Tab-separated table of C-alpha atoms and ligand atoms in Angstrom:
chain	number	residue	atom	x	y	z
A	1	MET	CA	5.441	12.961	24.178
A	2	SER	CA	8.398	12.782	22.743
A	3	ASN	CA	9.290	10.495	19.377
A	4	ARG	CA	9.862	7.118	20.330
A	5	GLU	CA	6.538	7.300	23.061
A	6	ILE	CA	4.049	8.804	19.907
A	7	TYR	CA	5.264	5.788	17.956
A	8	LYS	CA	4.717	3.360	20.653
A	9	GLU	CA	1.047	4.347	20.495
A	10	ALA	CA	0.521	4.904	16.974
A	11	LEU	CA	1.877	1.196	16.276
A	12	LYS	CA	-0.337	-0.609	18.723
A	13	LEU	CA	-3.659	1.728	16.610
A	14	LEU	CA	-1.999	1.683	13.193
A	15	PRO	CA	-0.558	-0.429	10.793
A	16	GLY	CA	3.254	0.053	11.510
A	17	GLY	CA	2.497	2.462	13.067
A	18	VAL	CA	1.749	5.005	10.339
A	19	ASN	CA	-0.722	5.408	6.682
A	20	SER	CA	1.784	5.752	4.336
A	21	PRO	CA	4.699	2.655	4.411
A	22	VAL	CA	7.907	4.691	3.822
A	23	ARG	CA	7.466	6.212	6.947
A	24	ALA	CA	8.393	3.760	8.783
A	25	PHE	CA	11.671	4.105	8.195
A	26	LYS	CA	12.305	0.449	8.197
A	27	ALA	CA	14.754	0.676	4.764
A	28	VAL	CA	16.587	2.075	6.907
A	29	ASP	CA	16.672	0.655	9.791
A	30	CYS	CA	16.123	3.508	12.412
A	31	GLN	CA	14.101	4.831	15.328
A	32	PRO	CA	11.283	6.686	13.298
A	33	ILE	CA	10.566	10.592	13.876
A	34	VAL	CA	7.129	12.452	14.514
A	35	LEU	CA	7.313	15.670	12.951
A	36	VAL	CA	5.540	18.668	14.676
A	37	LYS	CA	6.154	22.430	12.662
A	38	GLY	CA	7.866	23.323	9.646
A	39	LYS	CA	9.067	26.061	8.715
A	40	GLY	CA	10.529	27.494	5.958
A	41	CYS	CA	13.381	25.148	5.073
A	42	ARG	CA	13.134	22.762	8.487
A	43	VAL	CA	11.115	20.951	9.798
A	44	TRP	CA	11.186	19.358	14.320
A	45	ASP	CA	10.494	16.144	15.697
A	46	ALA	CA	8.361	16.017	18.779
A	47	ASP	CA	11.578	15.163	20.888
A	48	GLY	CA	12.794	19.216	19.587
A	49	ASN	CA	14.919	17.924	16.741
A	50	GLU	CA	15.959	20.164	14.504
A	51	TYR	CA	16.373	19.198	10.899
A	52	ILE	CA	17.156	21.177	7.402
A	53	ASP	CA	14.298	19.164	5.601
A	54	PHE	CA	14.935	17.987	1.783
A	55	LEU	CA	11.937	15.497	2.210
A	56	ALA	CA	9.217	18.704	1.760
A	57	SER	CA	6.280	16.491	2.345
A	58	TRP	CA	7.827	13.801	-0.636
A	59	GLY	CA	7.499	17.258	-2.364
A	60	PRO	CA	4.188	19.563	-2.706
A	61	LEU	CA	6.717	21.764	-0.300
A	62	ILE	CA	8.413	23.824	-3.134
A	63	LEU	CA	7.955	26.913	-0.934
A	64	GLY	CA	8.948	24.835	2.345
A	65	HIS	CA	6.922	24.763	5.184
A	66	SER	CA	4.651	27.712	6.401
A	67	SER	CA	4.747	28.966	3.132
A	68	PRO	CA	2.512	32.468	5.067
A	69	VAL	CA	0.755	33.188	1.186
A	70	VAL	CA	-0.503	29.586	1.507
A	71	ILE	CA	-1.427	29.221	5.761
A	72	GLU	CA	-3.309	33.571	4.634
A	73	ALA	CA	-5.934	31.521	1.258
A	74	VAL	CA	-6.411	28.977	3.967
A	75	LYS	CA	-7.116	30.961	6.820
A	76	LYS	CA	-9.401	32.501	5.065
A	77	ALA	CA	-10.815	29.831	2.985
A	78	VAL	CA	-10.948	28.280	6.283
A	79	GLU	CA	-13.243	31.265	7.500
A	80	ARG	CA	-15.710	30.271	4.581
A	81	GLY	CA	-16.281	26.987	5.496
A	82	LEU	CA	-14.585	23.824	4.442
A	83	SER	CA	-17.181	21.651	2.055
A	84	PHE	CA	-19.787	22.366	0.012
A	85	GLY	CA	-20.256	19.609	-2.108
A	86	LEU	CA	-20.973	21.865	-5.208
A	87	THR	CA	-19.165	23.786	-7.423
A	88	ASN	CA	-16.852	27.082	-5.547
A	89	PRO	CA	-15.282	29.613	-7.069
A	90	TYR	CA	-11.376	28.753	-6.089
A	91	GLU	CA	-12.326	25.443	-8.202
A	92	VAL	CA	-12.883	27.857	-11.337
A	93	GLN	CA	-9.835	29.766	-10.226
A	94	LEU	CA	-6.978	27.067	-10.171
A	95	ALA	CA	-8.654	25.630	-12.781
A	96	SER	CA	-7.029	28.553	-15.204
A	97	LEU	CA	-3.995	28.829	-12.958
A	98	VAL	CA	-2.931	24.861	-14.580
A	99	VAL	CA	-4.665	25.589	-17.509
A	100	ASP	CA	-2.213	28.762	-18.283
A	101	MET	CA	0.415	26.967	-17.112
A	102	ILE	CA	0.331	23.372	-17.897
A	103	PRO	CA	1.052	23.176	-22.305
A	104	SER	CA	-1.083	20.415	-23.475
A	105	VAL	CA	-4.335	20.906	-20.761
A	106	GLU	CA	-7.140	22.605	-22.085
A	107	VAL	CA	-9.850	21.216	-18.934
A	108	VAL	CA	-8.982	19.602	-16.088
A	109	ARG	CA	-10.630	17.838	-12.919
A	110	PHE	CA	-9.647	17.601	-10.031
A	111	VAL	CA	-9.185	14.891	-7.094
A	112	ASN	CA	-8.013	14.142	-3.723
A	113	SER	CA	-4.483	12.868	-4.695
A	114	GLY	CA	-2.031	11.675	-7.368
A	115	THR	CA	-3.059	7.775	-6.883
A	116	GLU	CA	-6.920	8.899	-7.850
A	117	ALA	CA	-5.795	11.514	-10.830
A	118	THR	CA	-3.527	8.506	-12.951
A	119	MET	CA	-6.347	5.794	-11.853
A	120	SER	CA	-8.506	8.059	-13.094
A	121	ALA	CA	-6.566	8.801	-16.049
A	122	ILE	CA	-6.161	5.385	-16.998
A	123	ARG	CA	-9.561	4.581	-16.925
A	124	LEU	CA	-10.431	8.052	-19.237
A	125	ALA	CA	-7.970	5.994	-21.974
A	126	ARG	CA	-9.205	2.860	-21.987
A	127	GLY	CA	-12.745	4.022	-22.164
A	128	ILE	CA	-11.692	6.276	-25.081
A	129	THR	CA	-9.275	4.030	-27.049
A	130	ARG	CA	-11.710	1.112	-25.756
A	131	ARG	CA	-8.746	-0.890	-25.176
A	132	LYS	CA	-7.729	-2.156	-22.095
A	133	TYR	CA	-3.202	-2.893	-22.104
A	134	VAL	CA	-1.526	-0.624	-19.598
A	135	LEU	CA	2.194	0.497	-20.496
A	136	LYS	CA	4.548	1.971	-17.790
A	137	PHE	CA	8.103	1.178	-17.046
A	138	GLU	CA	9.412	-0.311	-14.745
A	139	GLY	CA	10.666	1.405	-11.310
A	140	CYS	CA	7.830	4.582	-12.241
A	141	TYR	CA	5.165	5.032	-9.427
A	142	HIS	CA	2.098	6.178	-10.344
A	143	GLY	CA	0.087	6.024	-7.506
A	144	HIS	CA	-1.573	2.498	-5.424
A	145	TYR	CA	-4.595	1.904	-8.360
A	146	ASP	CA	-3.877	-1.930	-8.492
A	147	SER	CA	-3.256	-1.781	-13.050
A	148	LEU	CA	-0.192	0.674	-11.645
A	149	LEU	CA	0.834	-1.324	-9.157
A	150	VAL	CA	2.991	-3.924	-10.748
A	151	SER	CA	7.096	-3.472	-10.915
A	152	ALA	CA	6.221	-0.266	-9.716
A	153	GLY	CA	9.148	2.554	-7.868
A	154	SER	CA	8.940	4.413	-4.539
A	155	GLY	CA	7.367	2.294	-1.117
A	156	VAL	CA	7.084	-0.726	-3.784
A	157	ALA	CA	10.964	-0.893	-4.147
A	158	THR	CA	12.085	0.540	-1.001
A	159	PHE	CA	10.439	-3.046	0.026
A	160	GLY	CA	11.083	-5.169	-2.597
A	161	ILE	CA	7.886	-6.175	-3.325
A	162	PRO	CA	7.698	-7.661	-6.552
A	163	GLY	CA	3.651	-6.388	-7.230
A	164	THR	CA	1.487	-7.049	-4.098
A	165	PRO	CA	-1.084	-9.472	-2.862
A	166	GLY	CA	-4.838	-8.973	-3.637
A	167	ILE	CA	-4.041	-7.283	-6.879
A	168	PRO	CA	-6.169	-10.689	-8.947
A	169	GLU	CA	-3.724	-11.887	-11.985
A	170	GLU	CA	-6.811	-11.454	-14.960
A	171	ILE	CA	-5.902	-6.820	-13.482
A	172	ALA	CA	-2.090	-8.057	-13.512
A	173	ASN	CA	-1.465	-9.005	-16.207
A	174	LEU	CA	-3.160	-6.335	-18.240
A	175	THR	CA	-0.402	-3.819	-17.364
A	176	ILE	CA	2.884	-4.411	-19.453
A	177	VAL	CA	5.380	-3.103	-18.150
A	178	VAL	CA	8.857	-2.452	-19.453
A	179	PRO	CA	12.493	-1.005	-18.965
A	180	PHE	CA	12.344	2.864	-18.575
A	181	ASN	CA	14.832	4.639	-21.020
A	182	SER	CA	14.213	1.657	-23.593
A	183	GLU	CA	12.999	2.497	-26.802
A	184	GLU	CA	13.213	-0.990	-28.172
A	185	ALA	CA	11.489	-2.886	-25.660
A	186	VAL	CA	8.435	-0.223	-26.383
A	187	ARG	CA	8.859	-1.026	-29.691
A	188	SER	CA	8.556	-4.406	-29.154
A	189	ALA	CA	5.448	-4.706	-26.986
A	190	PHE	CA	3.684	-2.405	-29.737
A	191	GLU	CA	4.183	-4.934	-32.180
A	192	LYS	CA	3.085	-7.561	-29.623
A	193	TYR	CA	0.348	-6.299	-28.703
A	194	GLY	CA	-0.222	-3.446	-31.599
A	195	ASN	CA	-3.735	-2.257	-31.001
A	196	ASP	CA	-4.157	-3.205	-27.970
A	197	ILE	CA	-2.585	-0.659	-25.854
A	198	ALA	CA	-5.344	2.286	-24.927
A	199	CYS	CA	-2.271	4.128	-22.892
A	200	VAL	CA	1.763	4.733	-22.296
A	201	ILE	CA	1.950	6.265	-18.836
A	202	VAL	CA	5.502	7.307	-17.751
A	203	GLU	CA	6.760	10.347	-15.284
A	204	PRO	CA	8.406	11.912	-17.954
A	205	VAL	CA	11.698	12.974	-15.295
A	206	ALA	CA	11.455	8.859	-12.877
A	207	GLY	CA	11.097	10.333	-9.096
A	208	ASN	CA	10.078	7.640	-8.226
A	209	MET	CA	13.187	4.854	-8.205
A	210	GLY	CA	15.336	7.998	-7.376
A	211	VAL	CA	16.260	10.272	-10.036
A	212	VAL	CA	16.130	9.391	-13.085
A	213	PRO	CA	16.188	11.435	-16.742
A	214	PRO	CA	14.792	10.363	-19.830
A	215	LYS	CA	17.637	9.691	-21.972
A	216	GLU	CA	17.356	11.899	-25.608
A	217	GLY	CA	15.070	11.614	-27.199
A	218	PHE	CA	12.960	9.348	-25.353
A	219	LEU	CA	10.011	11.281	-24.845
A	220	SER	CA	9.079	12.334	-28.649
A	221	PHE	CA	10.198	8.561	-28.741
A	222	LEU	CA	7.445	7.893	-26.627
A	223	ARG	CA	5.047	10.968	-28.644
A	224	ASP	CA	5.720	9.173	-31.838
A	225	ILE	CA	4.955	5.711	-31.201
A	226	THR	CA	1.283	6.459	-29.278
A	227	LYS	CA	0.232	8.854	-31.636
A	228	ASN	CA	0.994	5.876	-35.065
A	229	HIS	CA	-0.595	3.493	-33.124
A	230	GLY	CA	-3.892	5.571	-31.542
A	231	SER	CA	-2.989	4.585	-28.425
A	232	LEU	CA	-3.010	8.348	-25.449
A	233	LEU	CA	0.141	9.691	-23.453
A	234	ILE	CA	-0.193	10.392	-19.897
A	235	PHE	CA	2.568	11.562	-18.166
A	236	ASP	CA	2.014	11.660	-15.195
A	237	GLU	CA	3.740	15.065	-13.984
A	238	VAL	CA	2.242	14.714	-10.020
A	239	ILE	CA	6.024	15.198	-9.112
A	240	THR	CA	8.286	17.081	-11.800
A	241	GLY	CA	4.536	19.207	-12.683
A	242	PHE	CA	4.989	22.872	-11.353
A	243	ARG	CA	8.546	21.951	-10.217
A	244	LEU	CA	10.000	21.433	-13.303
A	245	SER	CA	9.299	24.279	-14.540
A	246	GLU	CA	6.402	25.910	-14.560
A	247	GLY	CA	4.724	24.245	-17.334
A	248	GLY	CA	6.474	21.032	-15.289
A	249	ALA	CA	8.489	17.976	-17.768
A	250	GLN	CA	6.385	18.836	-20.375
A	251	GLU	CA	7.449	22.106	-20.977
A	252	LEU	CA	10.771	21.292	-19.773
A	253	PHE	CA	11.121	19.233	-23.189
A	254	GLY	CA	8.681	20.326	-25.670
A	255	ILE	CA	5.957	17.891	-25.234
A	256	ASP	CA	2.648	17.620	-25.079
A	257	PRO	CA	1.028	14.445	-23.267
A	258	ASP	CA	-3.030	13.848	-24.154
A	259	ILE	CA	-3.531	13.516	-20.916
A	260	THR	CA	-1.355	15.430	-17.311
A	261	CYS	CA	-1.309	14.114	-14.256
A	262	LEU	CA	-0.777	16.353	-10.873
A	263	GLY	CA	-0.155	16.102	-6.762
A	264	LYS	CA	1.925	16.883	-4.860
A	265	ILE	CA	2.110	20.393	-5.003
A	266	LEU	CA	-0.835	20.747	-6.881
A	267	GLY	CA	-2.186	21.861	-3.522
A	268	GLY	CA	-0.031	23.108	-2.173
A	269	GLY	CA	0.952	20.716	1.552
A	270	MET	CA	-3.217	19.865	1.153
A	271	PRO	CA	-4.647	16.767	-0.221
A	272	VAL	CA	-5.362	17.717	-4.512
A	273	GLY	CA	-4.477	16.079	-7.263
A	274	ALA	CA	-5.874	16.670	-11.070
A	275	TYR	CA	-6.285	15.306	-14.211
A	276	GLY	CA	-6.152	17.260	-17.477
A	277	GLY	CA	-5.839	16.977	-21.209
A	278	ARG	CA	-7.577	18.524	-25.114
A	279	ARG	CA	-10.853	19.447	-24.873
A	280	GLU	CA	-12.362	16.754	-27.048
A	281	ILE	CA	-10.039	14.446	-24.261
A	282	MET	CA	-11.525	15.685	-21.320
A	283	SER	CA	-15.268	16.521	-23.067
A	284	GLN	CA	-15.300	11.771	-22.753
A	285	ILE	CA	-15.972	12.370	-18.508
A	286	ALA	CA	-19.050	12.797	-16.655
A	287	PRO	CA	-21.622	14.677	-16.767
A	288	GLU	CA	-20.122	15.570	-20.349
A	289	GLY	CA	-19.311	12.346	-21.676
A	290	PRO	CA	-19.295	8.964	-20.803
A	291	VAL	CA	-17.087	7.915	-18.324
A	292	TYR	CA	-17.475	7.880	-14.970
A	293	GLN	CA	-16.217	9.231	-12.526
A	294	ALA	CA	-16.396	11.478	-8.984
A	295	GLY	CA	-15.495	12.336	-5.599
A	296	THR	CA	-17.189	13.791	-2.276
A	297	LEU	CA	-14.777	16.031	-1.470
A	298	SER	CA	-13.052	17.066	-4.581
A	299	GLY	CA	-12.186	20.327	-5.458
A	300	ASN	CA	-12.108	20.825	-1.673
A	301	PRO	CA	-12.253	25.017	-1.462
A	302	VAL	CA	-9.678	24.843	1.581
A	303	ALA	CA	-7.239	22.621	-0.371
A	304	MET	CA	-7.964	24.963	-3.283
A	305	ALA	CA	-7.385	27.966	-2.055
A	306	ALA	CA	-3.131	26.297	-0.843
A	307	GLY	CA	-3.151	25.426	-4.614
A	308	VAL	CA	-4.272	29.392	-6.168
A	309	ALA	CA	-2.001	30.422	-3.113
A	310	THR	CA	0.714	28.371	-4.193
A	311	LEU	CA	0.633	27.791	-7.658
A	312	GLN	CA	0.577	32.025	-8.181
A	313	GLN	CA	3.749	32.599	-6.217
A	314	LEU	CA	5.091	30.581	-8.573
A	315	LYS	CA	4.242	32.091	-11.839
A	316	ASP	CA	5.233	35.997	-9.465
A	317	GLN	CA	8.336	34.767	-7.882
A	318	ASN	CA	9.564	32.335	-11.413
A	319	PRO	CA	12.064	30.481	-8.695
A	320	TYR	CA	12.991	27.510	-10.941
A	321	ARG	CA	16.914	29.384	-12.339
A	322	GLU	CA	17.906	29.707	-8.799
A	323	LEU	CA	16.247	26.336	-7.506
A	324	GLU	CA	18.228	24.544	-10.155
A	325	THR	CA	21.006	26.542	-9.515
A	326	ASN	CA	21.255	25.815	-5.235
A	327	THR	CA	20.220	21.934	-6.372
A	328	LYS	CA	23.548	22.607	-8.587
A	329	THR	CA	25.425	23.073	-5.590
A	330	LEU	CA	24.162	21.040	-3.218
A	331	SER	CA	24.193	18.257	-5.394
A	332	GLU	CA	28.009	18.980	-6.703
A	333	SER	CA	29.587	19.544	-3.784
A	334	ILE	CA	28.573	16.537	-2.267
A	335	ALA	CA	30.568	14.289	-4.810
A	336	THR	CA	33.271	16.030	-4.201
A	337	LEU	CA	32.978	15.188	-0.339
A	338	LEU	CA	31.741	11.231	-1.641
A	339	SER	CA	34.613	11.409	-4.199
A	340	ASP	CA	37.204	13.173	-0.589
A	341	LYS	CA	36.195	10.182	0.936
A	342	GLY	CA	36.179	7.487	-1.586
A	343	ILE	CA	32.875	6.670	-1.627
A	344	ALA	CA	31.981	5.466	-5.390
A	345	HIS	CA	28.366	7.417	-5.994
A	346	ARG	CA	26.271	8.991	-8.881
A	347	ILE	CA	24.093	12.328	-8.404
A	348	ASN	CA	21.250	12.754	-10.886
A	349	TYR	CA	19.663	16.148	-10.218
A	350	VAL	CA	16.894	17.944	-13.221
A	351	GLY	CA	16.200	20.943	-12.060
A	352	SER	CA	15.522	20.626	-7.973
A	353	MET	CA	15.397	17.281	-7.353
A	354	MET	CA	18.335	14.498	-7.160
A	355	THR	CA	19.620	11.612	-5.751
A	356	VAL	CA	22.077	10.415	-3.979
A	357	PHE	CA	23.106	7.342	-5.199
A	358	PHE	CA	26.033	4.755	-3.941
A	359	THR	CA	27.132	2.766	-6.961
A	360	GLU	CA	29.750	3.651	-10.017
A	361	LYS	CA	26.579	3.140	-12.955
A	362	LYS	CA	25.848	5.418	-14.669
A	363	VAL	CA	22.106	5.222	-13.723
A	364	GLU	CA	18.862	5.316	-16.441
A	365	ASP	CA	16.925	2.766	-15.741
A	366	PHE	CA	15.231	0.701	-12.727
A	367	GLU	CA	17.940	-2.408	-12.872
A	368	SER	CA	21.419	0.921	-13.045
A	369	ALA	CA	19.059	2.216	-9.457
A	370	LYS	CA	19.353	-1.083	-8.594
A	371	SER	CA	22.558	-1.360	-7.730
A	372	SER	CA	23.531	1.562	-5.204
A	373	ASP	CA	24.173	0.131	-1.987
A	374	THR	CA	21.089	0.205	0.113
A	375	LYS	CA	22.984	-0.268	3.401
A	376	LEU	CA	25.473	2.114	2.253
A	377	PHE	CA	22.529	4.395	2.020
A	378	ALA	CA	21.366	3.343	5.404
A	379	LYS	CA	24.110	4.338	7.201
A	380	PHE	CA	25.077	7.724	5.597
A	381	PHE	CA	20.582	9.058	5.840
A	382	LYS	CA	21.283	7.784	9.412
A	383	ALA	CA	24.015	9.915	9.975
A	384	LEU	CA	22.636	12.711	8.152
A	385	LEU	CA	19.680	12.959	10.757
A	386	LYS	CA	22.020	12.764	13.085
A	387	GLU	CA	23.333	15.657	12.347
A	388	GLY	CA	20.311	17.598	11.556
A	389	VAL	CA	19.823	16.792	7.555
A	390	LEU	CA	16.773	15.100	7.279
A	391	ILE	CA	16.978	13.371	2.919
A	392	PRO	CA	14.224	10.600	1.965
A	393	PRO	CA	14.049	7.346	4.260
A	394	SER	CA	14.546	5.617	1.172
A	395	GLN	CA	17.490	5.690	-1.405
A	396	PHE	CA	14.492	5.334	-4.557
A	397	GLU	CA	13.292	8.634	-3.234
A	398	ALA	CA	13.720	12.025	-4.949
A	399	TRP	CA	15.277	14.982	-2.624
A	400	PHE	CA	13.573	18.428	-2.747
A	401	VAL	CA	15.178	21.987	-3.120
A	402	SER	CA	12.235	25.048	-2.205
A	403	THR	CA	12.325	28.052	-2.860
A	404	ALA	CA	13.038	28.631	0.798
A	405	HIS	CA	16.543	26.580	0.918
A	406	LYS	CA	18.426	30.168	0.806
A	407	LYS	CA	21.920	30.457	0.391
A	408	GLU	CA	22.989	30.275	3.115
A	409	ASP	CA	20.770	27.376	4.362
A	410	ILE	CA	22.792	25.487	1.710
A	411	SER	CA	25.997	26.297	2.515
A	412	GLN	CA	24.913	24.923	6.381
A	413	ALA	CA	23.087	22.258	4.710
A	414	LEU	CA	26.934	21.453	3.202
A	415	GLU	CA	28.350	21.433	6.893
A	416	ARG	CA	26.190	18.842	8.159
A	417	ILE	CA	26.698	16.250	5.687
A	418	GLU	CA	30.033	17.064	5.346
A	419	LYS	CA	29.932	16.197	9.075
A	420	ALA	CA	27.924	13.213	8.638
A	421	ILE	CA	29.945	11.262	6.097
A	422	ARG	CA	32.987	12.124	7.588
A	423	ASP	CA	31.924	9.565	10.311
A	424	LEU	CA	30.176	7.398	7.715
B	1	LIG	C1	3.620	10.236	-5.419
B	1	LIG	C2	3.130	10.158	-5.929
B	1	LIG	C3	1.974	9.183	-6.926
B	1	LIG	C4	0.793	9.658	-6.180
B	1	LIG	O1	-0.256	10.427	-5.202
B	1	LIG	P1	-0.441	10.439	-3.719
B	1	LIG	O2	-1.082	11.651	-3.722
B	1	LIG	O3	0.367	9.590	-2.752
B	1	LIG	O4	-1.363	8.927	-4.074
B	1	LIG	C5	1.913	9.085	-8.493
B	1	LIG	N1	2.678	9.814	-9.544
B	1	LIG	C6	3.970	10.470	-9.212
B	1	LIG	C7	4.918	9.923	-9.808
B	1	LIG	C8	3.795	10.717	-7.647
B	1	LIG	O5	5.475	10.572	-6.938
């Protein structure tokens, strides 16, 4: 069946034909593609078209598609059984890698998605502090948990949904939202709500309003102000964990949060999330402590095996410098192509994540991200797709470079991108 035929069936059976909103390609106003195969940095759709892939399943695939070591590890685990519902050795192996790699994490609890990780981290922070308010940043996305879906980025930003029906005002009111990178706004929130703020949650490098790095000193400011007010600092490293360095953004910037949320790369393409921190904090979780959180399939052996193979590979290869070099080449070359064509743009990149914004403004918060010409982005997306380059189908997302994007692939992608820009 073709892309069109499969999607037509999907429309009858799934809301909007999808299981996650941005997959419907609405923001770029085009027919969604259906992917049937991925290998290395390439994917193929149901019509047989090949694409160089910078969507990378929204971040997990730092080793590219069907990485042989990961596939091998999964096959081996599958042969022993899909799920036990009791402790298995892979959980301990993955926990040991996480604790070894992420500086602030001494103890970790595995869950099944990034959303579950942030939701549980918030509950833990509220349980420990016995406070109710959560402070988050405009344009930061932390999954679709009620308390965190207020002024969120990613799909919510793509569709311009201010919040969403289904979240009672009483719950939304417990979330304080301030602009990313604004110390002043955080300071005044603490002046007003002071000792009722359980935690501050932040993407240390924002990826869900497009890539927006923290201003110099912003993260250490957050570290200090939370400590001074007895609030916990949560780093949502679901994207940045294992991507910006072995130890994520916290290693890169040298800041230890109280709780770290992980996901995406952690599962190597399987559904895994986690939250972790110092022992005194994590010991508050049941069965050791009073804060309840559980999961039938949590620590699933097949998913854990994929995670173990992925993290082990990252530790062995230490690919971070090469990833950054390739990302730099890609973004600087695209900048040149756009300049030659006289198109206003800003390209933000940190490590192997990047976003092309169509604006003259410096993009440093959600307000400036929104100044991007999203109509032009939609044209750009379609032109790239036609030439065989897949990027996220929304302005407010990150492109991901993987270790499977070799120099030749980046050059080939740039040739295709040059053609696409010519047609803009
Ligand atoms: C993707 C993402 C989440 C949510 O993870 P899911 O696995 O989609 O639930 C949370 N936080 C950040 C920063 C993310 O990018």
